[in-house]
């Protein structure tokens, strides 16, 4: 390609080549930076600018935060960035004040893992990666407002991440008001007696006045309300990474999303976010968002709302087991219970010895219930939640030695522990109705437990479950065998039975109708170094205190050893050790938090890598504000609620569908808390979400299955060869590890950035994955060369256009021009960039075919059409056409409706369903005019041959059907 370019440059020194493209692109990128071309003015503050621009309709366009990887970008990464840039440019040209910028999500595991491997401090490697990515992104000609860029590792940024954490920590969710409120308001209610103080410690069943509680007791009470709280709870412990993980960070096969290490259940004290308080609002507000339905469905499924009842089963004097069930109508069929192995009640109910007559198969061969439970708990801890829920052929479990009372039948039912019940759903306990639940049926068969039919089967199986091959579950059948001396459900349908039994339970104080969610509280601690420190300290009594705002940011200290303590990935019997805990001078401090200097211990966990991306859209708005999270007027201007956007938010957010739950759910939660507390006007962060597809690449593997360099593979003899060996080829992801990555740098060097932009946008619909083919890039390169030749003399470099009046331009060219303008305008607004490019190509080809100098007014509008897609060449051509202002802020062309409509349309005339004539008619022709024209056509008259016409069906302007 370089030899071809050299020859071309000699023959035509001003031909558009890769060398010329590189020169044009570098010059205009420098110009844009120097002139602040893409700076979007705020309505006020330090980034206020041209008031006329700020008065325009605004558009806030965002890409999902990039992580600064050491490998840099491959051509798959910029797909979304180019798309948002094209869209943003078109919005500027259609009269909008457009905010488009980009920062870096720079905390997290990848940088830390790299640092541990190389001995390079994470900050050093991360900052180097960011600089490399900035160079790569700049080369693409992205129109970002660079004044607004930042990285999450900047202390002035994470000061506000810590500040938001403290707002959440110092808040509680008021179920009556359906919103978060400051914790101080809850304390005031406890103090003045308008809210009863919950029982604490050994005072269960009785309450005391708030003033009578100790500081530790008050902290315990408030911890049950705070939206950010620390608790001892089952967590996902990953020894291979040395940290705990949120449920969303564990893959479907029970391994870590990062590193693919085994994940185990362990009980540790960790920070959590009470996202479950917002479950209903997170569900309901999805309806107001312009998101792909598939993403909404994933969020709905993850939140997992289900209606049912809570029911108490008394266990002797040990208290009650509370279960959540969606089939409370089958309560009379509950013949045993199952607790999750981790359930707190297990230790309280286990007796010293097996009850008389205990079935041998229930004991697991252990001498005592305690031995059986301890052994089974250890076995269950080695399995992931996914493994535990899988439909295993053999059901496992063990009897606790305790019995509970079925509240409707009065029967004593045995209580088991089994790994198919999880603490992560409901209450961690189930009432088992084996006749009508598949898993319970299998468990009952394995442990020879009784079954009772309480739902009348609709098939021929009868009502004796001992003769059944499987459970019978139906919402259509009637209830049977479901009565006691006070209530009967017999003969009722499921809906009626549910309502009746729920009311009966509530009247007796042993149950109530309720809603349950699959969503669990968000585990917010990580035992790593490279993350935001918690702005929390503990006093000598172990009580957590928030740092005052004046002490923020709490900066991440420099440490000699920042590697986490990792363990054998398969060793579940390990405990995390945080890197920050080894820095004693930082951990142990004397602070004055308002009541005199005291000794405190800092929190040594760090926040998860999701924290910084939960609110970054707000920092883009007001990035230099050191006094507030964001100026309310600026936030209202860019993100406030408006027509069609009742919950406000970013106008367009583009990124991968893989963030359907993790990032998007967390960011929505933070937004709602900030909205409730009055810090922002937008209850949702992102109004419109668009998921771009993936650029894929062929992966070539040798006989061992190892990937070989794709660039060195030859295609011959109907196969693929690498170093003389035949290799296989499959379409997959693009990446360094698969040896099939193509960098934007090499494409820019060979063709130019504008060609790369056009190719990525022309590959297919933006939301569909598509394969990369370097050989096809040349097609868009040739489009730009033809565009250049239509306007510029390759010998002199001067524009060749002529000042032809519009009235003297030939009608075909005007029609081609205005059809292109109309089509491209619609495609740009709908992000159909591939079809927009096709229409530009069609117009450009028309001008090439017509030949001769192009009319200036046509050339100018062609350049304006191209400007959002290929901005560098557009700027250069705009300047050559005699303009001194940047093309970026020019008005996008508007189509003349007269030329958009076809001059004539082909009308088909049929007789008895067969085409007899084709007529060229006006698109505006009426049915009556078209009928008369068709009946008078000589071919139609001849075909009719004098036959009588029974009926004429006219569909102007395209069809006439004659029935003779």
Short mmCIF file of N, CA and C in Angstrom, two decimals, residues 165-166 169 271 533-548 551 554 586-593 595 598-604:
data_model
loop_
_atom_site.label_atom_id
_atom_site.label_comp_id
_atom_site.label_asym_id
_atom_site.label_seq_id
_atom_site.Cartn_x
_atom_site.Cartn_y
_atom_site.Cartn_z
N UNK A 165 -20.78 8.36 49.50
CA UNK A 165 -20.87 7.23 50.42
C UNK A 165 -21.38 7.69 51.78
N UNK A 166 -20.88 8.82 52.25
CA UNK A 166 -21.30 9.31 53.56
C UNK A 166 -22.76 9.75 53.55
N UNK A 169 -24.48 6.50 53.90
CA UNK A 169 -24.28 5.99 55.27
C UNK A 169 -25.15 6.75 56.26
N UNK A 271 -19.02 -4.20 54.41
CA UNK A 271 -19.91 -3.08 54.12
C UNK A 271 -20.90 -3.49 53.03
N UNK A 533 -10.55 4.67 49.52
CA UNK A 533 -10.64 4.37 50.95
C UNK A 533 -12.01 4.78 51.49
N UNK A 534 -12.51 4.02 52.44
CA UNK A 534 -13.77 4.40 53.09
C UNK A 534 -13.53 5.57 54.04
N UNK A 535 -14.39 6.58 54.03
CA UNK A 535 -14.23 7.71 54.95
C UNK A 535 -14.86 7.38 56.31
N UNK A 536 -14.45 6.25 56.86
CA UNK A 536 -15.02 5.72 58.10
C UNK A 536 -13.89 5.40 59.07
N UNK A 537 -14.09 5.76 60.34
CA UNK A 537 -13.15 5.35 61.38
C UNK A 537 -13.94 4.70 62.51
N UNK A 538 -13.25 3.87 63.29
CA UNK A 538 -13.89 3.17 64.40
C UNK A 538 -13.27 3.65 65.71
N UNK A 539 -14.13 3.89 66.70
CA UNK A 539 -13.59 4.30 68.00
C UNK A 539 -13.16 3.05 68.77
N UNK A 540 -12.73 3.25 70.01
CA UNK A 540 -12.18 2.14 70.78
C UNK A 540 -13.26 1.13 71.15
N UNK A 541 -14.52 1.54 71.01
CA UNK A 541 -15.62 0.61 71.26
C UNK A 541 -16.08 -0.11 70.01
N UNK A 542 -15.39 0.16 68.90
CA UNK A 542 -15.75 -0.50 67.64
C UNK A 542 -16.89 0.15 66.90
N UNK A 543 -17.33 1.33 67.35
CA UNK A 543 -18.45 2.02 66.69
C UNK A 543 -17.92 2.81 65.49
N UNK A 544 -18.61 2.70 64.35
CA UNK A 544 -18.21 3.39 63.13
C UNK A 544 -18.63 4.85 63.17
N UNK A 545 -17.73 5.74 62.75
CA UNK A 545 -18.00 7.18 62.67
C UNK A 545 -17.64 7.66 61.27
N UNK A 546 -18.44 8.55 60.72
CA UNK A 546 -18.12 9.12 59.41
C UNK A 546 -17.19 10.30 59.59
N UNK A 547 -16.26 10.45 58.65
CA UNK A 547 -15.38 11.61 58.68
C UNK A 547 -16.16 12.84 58.25
N UNK A 548 -15.86 13.99 58.83
CA UNK A 548 -16.52 15.22 58.38
C UNK A 548 -16.04 15.59 56.97
N UNK A 551 -12.50 16.71 56.15
CA UNK A 551 -11.39 15.76 56.11
C UNK A 551 -11.34 14.97 54.80
N UNK A 554 -10.12 11.53 51.83
CA UNK A 554 -9.20 10.66 52.55
C UNK A 554 -8.39 9.96 51.48
N UNK A 586 -1.09 4.69 59.15
CA UNK A 586 -2.28 5.23 58.51
C UNK A 586 -3.55 4.72 59.20
N UNK A 587 -3.50 3.48 59.63
CA UNK A 587 -4.69 2.85 60.22
C UNK A 587 -5.02 3.47 61.57
N UNK A 588 -4.04 3.63 62.42
CA UNK A 588 -4.28 4.11 63.79
C UNK A 588 -4.00 5.60 63.87
N UNK A 589 -5.06 6.39 64.13
CA UNK A 589 -4.93 7.85 64.10
C UNK A 589 -5.64 8.47 65.30
N UNK A 590 -5.24 9.70 65.60
CA UNK A 590 -5.93 10.51 66.59
C UNK A 590 -6.61 11.65 65.85
N UNK A 591 -7.93 11.75 65.99
CA UNK A 591 -8.70 12.74 65.26
C UNK A 591 -9.66 13.46 66.20
N UNK A 592 -10.00 14.69 65.83
CA UNK A 592 -11.04 15.42 66.54
C UNK A 592 -12.26 15.48 65.61
N UNK A 593 -13.26 14.68 65.91
CA UNK A 593 -14.47 14.63 65.08
C UNK A 593 -15.56 15.53 65.63
N UNK A 595 -15.73 16.24 69.13
CA UNK A 595 -15.86 16.08 70.58
C UNK A 595 -14.50 15.87 71.23
N UNK A 598 -9.45 12.01 69.84
CA UNK A 598 -9.61 10.64 70.32
C UNK A 598 -8.89 9.70 69.36
N UNK A 599 -8.61 8.50 69.86
CA UNK A 599 -7.95 7.50 69.02
C UNK A 599 -9.00 6.75 68.20
N UNK A 600 -8.66 6.56 66.94
CA UNK A 600 -9.55 5.84 66.04
C UNK A 600 -8.74 4.87 65.18
N UNK A 601 -9.47 3.91 64.59
CA UNK A 601 -8.87 2.96 63.65
C UNK A 601 -9.61 3.12 62.32
N UNK A 602 -8.87 3.29 61.25
CA UNK A 602 -9.49 3.47 59.95
C UNK A 602 -10.02 2.16 59.39
N UNK A 603 -11.04 2.25 58.55
CA UNK A 603 -11.52 1.10 57.78
C UNK A 603 -10.43 0.73 56.76
N UNK A 604 -10.06 -0.55 56.70
CA UNK A 604 -8.96 -0.94 55.81
C UNK A 604 -9.43 -1.65 54.54
#
